[in-house]
């Protein structure tokens, strides 16, 4: 088990009567770039929200580096409503909060950019360093943690330099051009020192040039920080070029998995994207 | 944007503090002539502390709480009970008598103020645990309710022997020196500024900006919200204690919701998210109310008595001014900016310097 970074087993997420993610099992191995694709409303972002602890899944388990971080089974009203599979397979309830999961080494970006809009680029990154602070409120207030503060600032600055954002460090983050805002969001996620990076549609709204830059950028990140990347993306060029393996979701269900080459020729995937005729042709 | 060098700024800041101290000493030395002005300034300084504490919560952490009056009441009663001279206690509690443990419990003012803060903070801890799960308006409603509960508790006949119930407490000794009011206020505000400038302050701002993103950055939401709430309650309690000493006699009616709204107005007027804005706001609000007293007196122009000018009219004018501020300066006087010498310098340059001397086109370009 420990040779996988992330492991989802039988994850089902049901909102009322709607199953957003249905019996999803997947694994991400160290150093891989894995993409999740699928039509709109396929449950991709919901899967991200389950992995990062924002939603508690209705059933199933998520483990990170072999440690179970999330495990649940239908409870309360859901026991009657539950329409998924594997009922009774999971009896533990484990639900780490998003901040704990980030501390363990899973960082994420958001589909619609969620920067700290009124703060500067530098502050955006610096905030991500707060979680590892050793100093308490008192010593931080009285500036007794001078060295630690300096170290945090230095690390943030280094990160901005590596990611080519150093020249904009004092700008208010919402005033950056769109492509840079996306990059800043990734930089901020990187500041939490993750081993697994979740990117939710990093190329959304980007032009072809920016998308090409992003492809190179993700590759560079992966090499420089020894990262594992799991991403949701709609740009097929980017996905096919960058990913080692692809998972395809449709209506919450996993319909195909494999290398880019395999996925491109998979009939289920073509059907899901292009639709099927009434008589099945 | 031109910048002054560090040395000039330090000199200017020191000069400002010296001028303030000299001005205060002058007023203090001629107390008999200026007691009215001094008392307004003292009240402003006390309000400034609560306003900054409220801003720390509302403007910097994004938690809209309306419980200030309740926490001020806790602080005020703590200080009042502990600092009324032991010999005059029998006279204060003449109806129901005083609880045995309290009859001789006396603390010097500074210790009582700290204890006032600690009690308010402890109460904040207890109340914060259930209440901070709520968001925005719901949090405001819940804290408002708690504040009223605290007030009702204080006035409850069952606590007569501690709080003197609805009779209130009097004979609270005043401040030993005017400078203590300003000193303690300045210290409290300085401490809050230091908190806001630390890494914890940045975490608070992150929560204000986007809770989901803050949590995804590893910030423990409930812990940091609780922390901001308790810090705010502490300083609110201290300022409540100072208010008790300033007023010399208090009762539960002094801490009605109106007090919270006064503070809220200061924060909105000064700018939500600006510490210096809250301080200016506190002085402006308190002084403004007094300046407008003019409207309360009957005005006779050429034998004709203007009908609107009578007692209470100033509050109408005051409310109109506030409405105008909220309409036209939606972000308050300062917005989220802070006072800075650079800001003043550039403001002056823009509005004075450029008007006297027509600079060459080149120079204008550089300024833009």
XYZ file of C-alpha atoms in Angstrom:
649
model
C 0.000 0.000 0.000
C 2.767 2.412 0.854
C 3.985 2.554 -2.732
C 0.963 4.695 -3.553
C 0.678 8.328 -2.608
C -3.093 8.557 -2.709
C -5.604 5.788 -2.623
C -9.364 6.127 -2.982
C -11.428 3.010 -2.394
C -15.146 2.784 -3.139
C -15.696 6.493 -2.519
C -19.343 7.471 -2.920
C -20.623 10.963 -2.336
C -24.370 11.327 -2.275
C -26.173 14.665 -1.759
C -29.766 13.864 -0.834
C -30.893 11.633 -3.690
C -28.143 12.685 -6.094
C -25.008 10.621 -6.367
C -22.196 12.982 -7.343
C -19.384 10.462 -7.081
C -20.293 6.827 -7.435
C -18.037 4.077 -6.172
C -14.799 5.687 -7.260
C -11.560 3.824 -6.680
C -8.287 5.208 -7.872
C -4.636 5.365 -6.955
C -1.840 7.819 -7.555
C 1.746 6.600 -7.405
C 4.798 8.658 -6.454
C 6.095 10.982 -9.145
C 3.124 10.542 -11.435
C 1.036 13.183 -13.111
C -2.500 11.851 -13.116
C -5.425 13.605 -14.756
C -9.114 13.285 -14.065
C -11.263 14.198 -17.033
C -14.940 14.020 -17.786
C -17.866 16.108 -18.999
C -19.267 18.898 -16.827
C -20.997 17.666 -13.704
C -19.143 14.348 -13.756
C -18.112 14.763 -10.105
C -14.468 15.683 -10.581
C -14.380 18.658 -8.264
C -16.520 16.790 -5.747
C -13.852 14.093 -5.717
C -11.252 16.787 -4.948
C -13.385 18.142 -2.156
C -13.638 14.675 -0.652
C -9.874 14.127 -0.844
C -9.137 17.481 0.824
C -11.688 16.968 3.586
C -14.135 19.685 2.535
C -16.914 17.101 2.114
C -17.255 13.932 4.139
C -17.952 11.106 1.668
C -21.103 9.068 2.193
C -19.205 5.806 1.939
C -15.660 4.733 1.251
C -12.109 5.423 2.273
C -9.228 7.714 1.305
C -5.661 7.035 2.331
C -2.529 9.105 1.890
C 0.892 7.440 1.964
C -0.818 4.373 3.421
C -2.507 6.230 6.275
C -6.290 6.419 6.266
C -7.247 10.073 6.328
C -10.930 9.720 5.542
C -13.324 6.860 6.060
C -17.070 6.923 6.314
C -20.284 4.931 5.969
C -23.864 6.147 5.557
C -25.219 7.596 8.761
C -28.455 9.122 10.029
C -30.888 9.919 7.248
C -28.415 8.581 4.697
C -28.751 5.003 5.929
C -32.174 4.855 4.254
C -31.382 7.067 1.279
C -28.066 5.490 0.343
C -28.191 4.113 -3.185
C -24.526 3.223 -3.691
C -22.599 0.014 -3.305
C -20.387 -1.580 -0.652
C -22.773 -0.837 2.191
C -21.350 -2.154 5.449
C -17.799 -2.566 4.127
C -16.512 0.426 6.083
C -17.320 0.707 9.744
C -14.821 3.315 10.911
C -15.483 7.035 10.782
C -12.354 9.080 10.177
C -12.618 12.637 8.950
C -9.548 14.827 9.045
C -10.226 18.539 8.642
C -8.901 20.331 5.520
C -6.154 22.096 7.483
C -4.893 18.786 8.927
C -4.863 17.255 5.473
C -2.876 20.204 4.134
C -0.394 19.777 6.968
C 0.041 16.127 6.005
C 1.151 17.206 2.539
C -1.808 17.557 0.188
C -2.095 21.026 -1.308
C -4.718 22.207 -3.746
C -5.788 24.992 -6.044
C -9.359 25.929 -6.841
C -11.431 25.854 -9.993
C -12.393 29.518 -9.636
C -9.285 31.185 -8.276
C -9.453 31.756 -4.539
C -6.589 34.076 -3.730
C -6.552 36.355 -0.707
C -7.617 39.207 -2.969
C -6.798 42.275 -0.870
C -3.378 41.014 0.199
C -0.131 41.274 -1.686
C 1.439 38.483 -3.692
C 4.090 38.049 -1.010
C 1.547 37.911 1.816
C -0.469 35.313 -0.062
C 2.527 32.993 -0.046
C 3.650 33.954 3.451
C 0.283 32.959 4.930
C 0.840 29.398 3.778
C 3.931 29.291 6.005
C 1.876 30.090 9.107
C 0.779 26.510 9.723
C 4.288 25.380 10.631
C 4.922 28.219 13.070
C 6.345 27.096 16.348
C 5.947 30.414 18.132
C 2.770 30.986 20.107
C 0.604 34.074 20.035
C 2.532 35.765 22.824
C 6.013 35.417 21.393
C 4.784 36.265 17.896
C 3.164 39.444 19.223
C 6.260 40.512 21.116
C 8.404 39.635 18.086
C 10.435 37.104 20.061
C 10.342 34.721 17.099
C 12.431 37.045 15.007
C 14.484 34.283 13.384
C 11.492 32.179 12.555
C 9.702 35.100 10.953
C 12.809 35.884 8.937
C 13.050 32.278 7.819
C 9.388 32.252 6.746
C 9.897 35.400 4.726
C 13.046 34.064 3.156
C 11.432 30.770 2.128
C 8.461 32.626 0.641
C 10.758 34.916 -1.280
C 12.768 31.993 -2.630
C 9.592 30.303 -3.783
C 8.418 33.450 -5.561
C 11.778 33.676 -7.275
C 11.685 30.072 -8.452
C 8.182 30.568 -9.813
C 9.024 33.875 -11.539
C 6.690 35.968 -9.420
C 9.336 37.891 -7.471
C 8.942 41.079 -9.512
C 5.262 41.328 -8.563
C 5.741 40.591 -4.888
C 4.266 43.851 -3.559
C 1.304 43.965 -5.903
C -2.190 43.316 -4.649
C -2.950 39.800 -5.807
C -6.264 40.625 -7.474
C -4.528 43.159 -9.709
C -2.372 40.496 -11.383
C -3.245 39.300 -14.884
C -5.257 36.112 -14.975
C -2.433 33.760 -15.905
C -0.264 35.056 -13.080
C -3.108 34.721 -10.592
C -3.316 31.051 -11.511
C 0.424 30.722 -11.088
C 0.299 32.521 -7.746
C -2.351 30.121 -6.565
C -0.028 27.247 -7.420
C 2.859 29.053 -5.689
C 0.738 29.471 -2.584
C -0.123 25.796 -2.613
C 3.589 24.956 -3.034
C 4.412 27.055 0.031
C 2.744 24.427 2.221
C 5.496 21.957 1.177
C 3.164 19.343 -0.291
C 4.106 15.927 -1.594
C 0.865 15.762 -3.568
C -0.496 18.711 -5.496
C -4.134 18.804 -6.595
C -4.814 21.193 -9.473
C -8.439 21.961 -10.275
C -8.615 23.106 -13.913
C -5.316 25.000 -13.912
C -5.688 25.966 -17.578
C -9.294 27.163 -17.389
C -9.703 30.435 -19.267
C -6.151 30.428 -20.598
C -5.182 31.062 -24.202
C -3.046 28.509 -26.088
C 0.171 30.374 -25.298
C -0.576 30.494 -21.588
C -1.581 26.844 -21.686
C 1.771 25.923 -23.222
C 3.568 27.894 -20.530
C 1.534 26.107 -17.902
C 2.482 22.714 -19.298
C 6.146 23.563 -18.964
C 5.514 25.078 -15.556
C 3.868 21.936 -14.176
C 6.692 19.800 -15.513
C 9.226 22.068 -13.861
C 7.383 21.980 -10.557
C 7.267 18.224 -10.628
C 10.989 17.924 -11.285
C 12.157 20.603 -8.865
C 9.991 19.658 -5.906
C 9.692 15.889 -6.504
C 5.954 16.274 -6.626
C 3.117 13.995 -7.437
C 0.351 15.792 -9.303
C -3.330 15.004 -9.601
C -5.262 17.367 -11.786
C -8.652 18.028 -13.264
C -8.459 19.495 -16.740
C -10.554 20.071 -19.823
C -7.819 21.092 -22.251
C -7.222 17.772 -23.986
C -3.923 18.877 -25.520
C -2.543 19.642 -22.098
C -3.919 16.455 -20.569
C -2.632 14.170 -23.315
C 0.781 15.800 -23.314
C 1.421 15.928 -19.623
C -0.247 13.036 -17.856
C 1.082 9.574 -17.187
C -2.367 8.153 -16.571
C -5.908 9.381 -16.962
C -9.125 8.603 -15.114
C -12.354 9.373 -16.932
C -15.514 10.088 -14.959
C -19.035 10.359 -16.288
C -22.076 10.910 -14.082
C -19.916 10.222 -11.035
C -18.798 6.825 -12.282
C -15.361 5.795 -13.453
C -15.780 4.786 -17.081
C -12.185 4.338 -18.161
C -8.626 4.493 -16.955
C -5.302 4.193 -18.707
C -2.489 5.987 -20.499
C -3.314 8.902 -22.815
C -2.992 6.607 -25.819
C -5.430 4.068 -24.419
C -7.955 6.728 -23.419
C -7.984 8.355 -26.848
C -9.098 5.095 -28.418
C -11.538 4.028 -25.705
C -15.104 3.678 -27.047
C -16.744 4.506 -23.673
C -14.845 7.778 -23.493
C -15.715 8.744 -27.056
C -19.367 7.980 -26.301
C -19.339 10.035 -23.118
C -17.863 13.051 -24.861
C -19.607 12.850 -28.225
C -22.852 11.173 -27.169
C -24.396 7.967 -28.522
C -27.163 7.679 -31.119
C -30.564 6.402 -30.051
C -29.872 3.051 -31.676
C -26.385 2.778 -30.292
C -24.216 3.851 -33.229
C 4.028 58.008 -4.950
C 7.034 59.591 -3.317
C 8.378 58.249 -0.100
C 9.957 59.962 2.841
C 13.069 58.417 4.238
C 12.944 56.386 7.419
C 14.701 58.996 9.539
C 12.229 61.776 8.733
C 9.339 59.495 9.561
C 10.776 58.598 12.956
C 11.397 62.264 13.744
C 7.850 63.156 12.699
C 6.364 60.324 14.787
C 8.374 61.280 17.856
C 7.372 64.897 17.338
C 3.707 63.899 17.143
C 3.922 61.941 20.397
C 5.750 64.791 22.135
C 3.169 67.319 20.930
C 0.359 65.057 22.130
C 1.960 64.652 25.554
C 2.674 68.381 25.856
C -0.859 69.214 24.793
C -2.277 66.814 27.341
C -0.022 68.155 30.093
C -1.194 71.645 29.295
C -4.850 70.618 29.472
C -4.158 68.657 32.649
C -2.329 71.553 34.304
C -5.281 73.841 33.609
C -7.808 71.217 34.504
C -10.345 73.664 35.861
C -10.653 75.386 32.483
C -10.471 72.340 30.281
C -12.180 69.588 32.263
C -14.897 69.295 29.614
C -12.424 68.879 26.756
C -10.363 66.450 28.787
C -13.330 64.294 29.619
C -14.272 64.109 25.938
C -10.727 63.113 25.040
C -10.685 60.477 27.777
C -13.941 58.950 26.611
C -12.631 58.963 23.035
C -9.472 57.128 24.061
C -11.521 54.480 25.853
C -13.853 54.060 22.877
C -10.842 53.840 20.592
C -9.724 50.674 22.398
C -13.113 48.939 21.967
C -13.351 50.146 18.397
C -9.952 48.693 17.521
C -10.883 45.471 19.343
C -14.092 45.276 17.324
C -12.182 46.036 14.155
C -9.749 43.236 14.920
C -12.723 40.899 14.844
C -14.901 42.449 12.141
C -12.405 44.166 9.891
C -9.448 41.816 10.147
C -10.908 38.388 10.848
C -14.242 38.903 9.116
C -16.325 37.887 12.131
C -19.237 40.245 12.592
C -19.921 40.273 16.314
C -22.297 42.587 18.143
C -21.513 41.496 21.692
C -19.271 44.416 22.678
C -21.610 45.936 25.274
C -21.870 42.631 27.117
C -18.128 42.126 27.322
C -17.635 45.739 28.327
C -20.152 45.183 31.105
C -18.161 42.222 32.394
C -15.003 44.318 32.434
C -16.743 47.306 33.976
C -18.317 45.329 36.797
C -15.070 43.476 37.520
C -13.187 46.735 37.901
C -15.989 48.442 39.807
C -16.427 45.628 42.331
C -12.697 45.313 42.948
C -11.762 48.986 43.163
C -14.561 50.586 45.199
C -12.839 51.496 48.482
C -13.561 48.876 51.131
C -14.839 51.470 53.585
C -17.508 52.800 51.220
C -18.803 49.396 50.197
C -21.419 49.222 52.925
C -22.857 52.471 51.608
C -22.905 51.251 48.005
C -24.546 47.925 48.833
C -26.849 49.441 51.446
C -29.974 47.616 50.294
C -28.954 43.983 50.048
C -25.496 43.904 51.580
C -22.372 42.582 49.880
C -21.375 38.947 49.395
C -18.960 37.825 52.105
C -16.079 36.977 49.818
C -16.182 40.371 48.121
C -16.409 42.642 51.138
C -12.640 42.890 51.435
C -11.559 41.940 47.923
C -9.649 44.983 46.782
C -7.188 45.308 43.915
C -5.228 48.254 42.630
C -6.603 49.680 39.398
C -4.013 48.230 37.025
C -4.515 44.712 38.389
C -8.285 45.117 38.257
C -8.069 46.184 34.607
C -6.033 43.118 33.692
C -8.466 40.915 35.573
C -11.355 42.636 33.769
C -9.740 41.664 30.479
C -9.165 38.103 31.642
C -12.769 37.661 32.803
C -14.134 39.045 29.548
C -11.737 36.834 27.575
C -12.780 33.774 29.570
C -16.433 34.559 28.917
C -15.535 35.009 25.262
C -13.933 31.572 25.274
C -17.099 29.986 26.675
C -19.447 31.869 24.364
C -17.165 31.565 21.352
C -17.141 27.796 21.394
C -20.770 27.350 20.302
C -21.241 30.717 18.590
C -18.236 30.832 16.269
C -19.589 27.979 14.184
C -22.101 30.471 12.855
C -21.379 32.766 9.965
C -21.935 36.459 9.172
C -25.342 37.773 10.249
C -26.135 34.739 12.354
C -23.005 35.296 14.397
C -24.016 38.928 14.917
C -27.477 37.919 16.127
C -26.121 35.274 18.471
C -23.518 37.569 20.043
C -26.125 40.317 20.370
C -28.286 37.867 22.270
C -25.436 36.851 24.548
C -24.644 40.458 25.269
C -28.230 41.025 26.406
C -28.098 37.858 28.511
C -24.988 39.142 30.269
C -26.752 42.429 30.963
C -29.826 40.629 32.281
C -27.626 38.487 34.519
C -25.981 41.552 35.974
C -29.346 43.095 36.757
C -30.777 39.846 38.155
C -31.962 40.075 41.777
C -30.195 36.767 42.516
C -26.853 38.498 42.005
C -27.794 41.522 44.121
C -25.064 40.835 46.624
C -22.401 40.835 43.907
C -23.522 43.336 41.278
C -25.966 45.293 43.386
C -28.624 44.344 40.821
C -30.532 47.198 39.289
C -29.164 49.747 41.761
C -25.825 49.848 40.013
C -22.448 50.571 41.516
C -21.174 53.959 42.496
C -18.254 55.536 44.367
C -15.790 54.047 41.881
C -12.576 56.037 42.317
C -11.545 57.883 39.169
C -8.240 57.652 37.360
C -5.255 58.700 39.451
C -4.007 60.676 36.454
C -5.276 61.634 33.016
C -2.176 60.079 31.548
C -3.222 56.664 32.772
C -6.283 56.691 30.474
C -4.221 57.574 27.449
C -1.308 55.368 28.460
C -3.421 52.257 28.961
C -5.389 52.944 25.760
C -2.220 53.439 23.759
C -0.703 50.265 25.195
C -3.808 48.216 24.359
C -3.950 49.534 20.815
C -0.223 48.980 20.359
C -0.577 45.361 21.497
C -3.410 44.772 19.047
C -1.392 46.314 16.226
C 1.507 43.997 17.065
C -0.821 41.006 16.985
C -2.165 42.071 13.607
C 1.336 42.481 12.235
C 2.437 39.046 13.381
C 1.916 35.822 11.505
C -1.314 35.312 13.463
C -2.600 38.628 12.160
C -1.912 37.457 8.635
C -3.799 34.248 9.345
C -6.768 36.310 10.581
C -6.721 38.327 7.372
C -6.603 35.128 5.346
C -9.755 33.949 7.115
C -11.427 37.279 6.340
C -10.507 37.028 2.679
C -11.540 33.450 2.041
C -12.286 30.813 4.661
C -12.102 27.876 2.281
C -8.750 28.967 0.903
C -7.410 29.736 4.384
C -8.303 26.244 5.520
C -6.677 24.793 2.419
C -3.509 26.685 3.451
C -3.424 24.714 6.690
C -4.987 27.357 8.925
C -7.109 25.807 11.617
C -10.297 27.851 11.286
C -11.923 27.184 14.631
C -8.685 27.736 16.551
C -7.886 31.034 14.874
C -11.434 32.352 15.023
C -11.554 31.480 18.710
C -8.215 33.206 19.191
C -9.360 36.417 17.488
C -12.586 36.383 19.463
C -10.841 35.925 22.803
C -8.256 38.638 22.037
C -11.028 41.023 21.049
C -12.999 40.184 24.206
C -9.930 40.774 26.364
C -9.397 44.310 25.131
C -13.132 45.014 25.131
C -13.159 43.980 28.793
C -10.226 46.244 29.612
C -11.889 49.202 27.941
C -15.141 48.384 29.744
C -13.188 48.548 32.985
C -11.765 51.917 32.003
C -15.246 53.145 31.116
C -16.427 52.220 34.617
C -13.593 54.209 36.166
C -14.314 57.094 33.803
C -18.045 57.162 34.574
C -17.543 56.667 38.320
C -20.947 55.018 38.634
C -22.391 52.278 36.463
C -25.503 50.199 36.202
C -26.669 47.541 33.799
C -28.473 50.140 31.681
C -25.130 51.719 30.744
C -24.391 48.608 28.694
C -27.405 48.382 26.458
C -27.241 47.570 22.778
C -26.941 51.271 22.017
C -23.378 51.142 23.282
C -22.517 48.375 20.816
C -24.000 50.401 17.983
C -21.971 53.440 19.014
C -18.847 51.340 18.676
C -20.032 49.874 15.398
C -20.576 53.398 14.065
C -17.042 54.340 15.039
C -15.674 51.318 13.223
C -17.750 51.965 10.103
C -16.985 55.678 10.131
C -13.262 55.095 10.532
C -13.080 52.299 8.009
C -13.590 48.586 8.499
C -10.113 47.114 8.469
C -8.152 50.201 9.504
C -6.754 50.558 13.030
C -5.938 54.234 12.683
C -9.361 54.738 11.133
C -10.991 53.360 14.269
C -8.898 55.624 16.466
C -9.793 58.720 14.412
C -13.381 57.551 14.301
C -13.541 57.277 18.079
C -12.308 60.827 18.572
C -14.482 62.222 15.792
C -17.662 60.500 16.962
C -17.287 61.443 20.597
C -16.240 65.002 19.876
C -18.769 65.375 17.064
C -21.635 64.670 19.388
C -20.487 67.462 21.656
C -19.811 69.980 18.879
C -23.326 69.489 17.646
C -24.773 70.565 20.988
C -25.206 73.913 19.289
C -28.315 72.484 17.623
C -29.886 71.633 20.966
C -30.145 75.250 22.046
C -32.969 77.458 20.849
C -31.823 79.678 18.032
C -33.330 83.117 17.587
C -32.606 84.942 14.347
C -33.910 88.518 14.250
C -36.634 87.865 16.769
C -37.740 84.698 14.985
C -37.170 81.485 16.867
C -36.108 78.733 14.429
C -38.528 75.916 15.229
C -36.269 72.833 14.840
C -33.580 73.972 17.228
C -34.411 72.267 20.490
C -33.194 69.510 22.722
C -32.559 66.320 20.749
C -32.160 68.001 17.364
C -28.431 67.381 17.359
C -29.050 63.650 17.145
C -31.059 64.234 13.963
C -28.167 66.180 12.459
C -25.696 63.606 13.701
C -27.648 60.784 12.082
C -27.850 62.723 8.814
C -24.091 63.212 8.815
C -23.568 59.525 9.431
C -25.916 58.633 6.591
C -24.011 60.966 4.303
C -20.727 59.362 5.309
C -22.042 55.885 4.686
C -23.516 56.926 1.333
C -20.578 58.862 -0.034
C -17.610 57.350 1.760
C -18.801 53.799 1.676
C -15.502 52.533 3.013
C -15.383 55.022 5.869
C -12.778 57.698 6.290
C -9.774 55.445 5.894
C -11.101 52.373 4.095
C -8.594 49.636 4.769
C -5.639 52.034 4.578
C -3.614 53.077 7.578
C -2.280 56.450 8.559
C 1.221 56.968 7.225
C 3.529 59.903 6.845
C 3.984 58.991 3.203
C 0.244 59.260 2.721
C 0.094 62.686 4.377
C 3.110 63.875 2.438
C 1.676 62.815 -0.893
C -1.715 64.234 -0.015
C -0.131 67.596 0.755
C 2.001 67.480 -2.357
C -0.979 66.709 -4.496
C -3.245 69.356 -3.037
C -0.867 72.175 -2.154
C 2.500 71.929 -3.786
C 1.273 71.297 -7.295
C -1.039 74.249 -7.101
C 1.529 76.852 -6.144
C 4.142 75.896 -8.614
C 3.365 74.771 -12.105
C 5.832 71.996 -12.576
C 7.195 71.217 -16.015
C 5.426 68.526 -18.005
C 8.219 66.129 -17.273
C 7.758 66.447 -13.553
C 4.010 65.838 -13.778
C 4.623 62.670 -15.678
C 6.958 61.411 -13.013
C 4.381 62.091 -10.328
C 1.690 60.201 -12.164
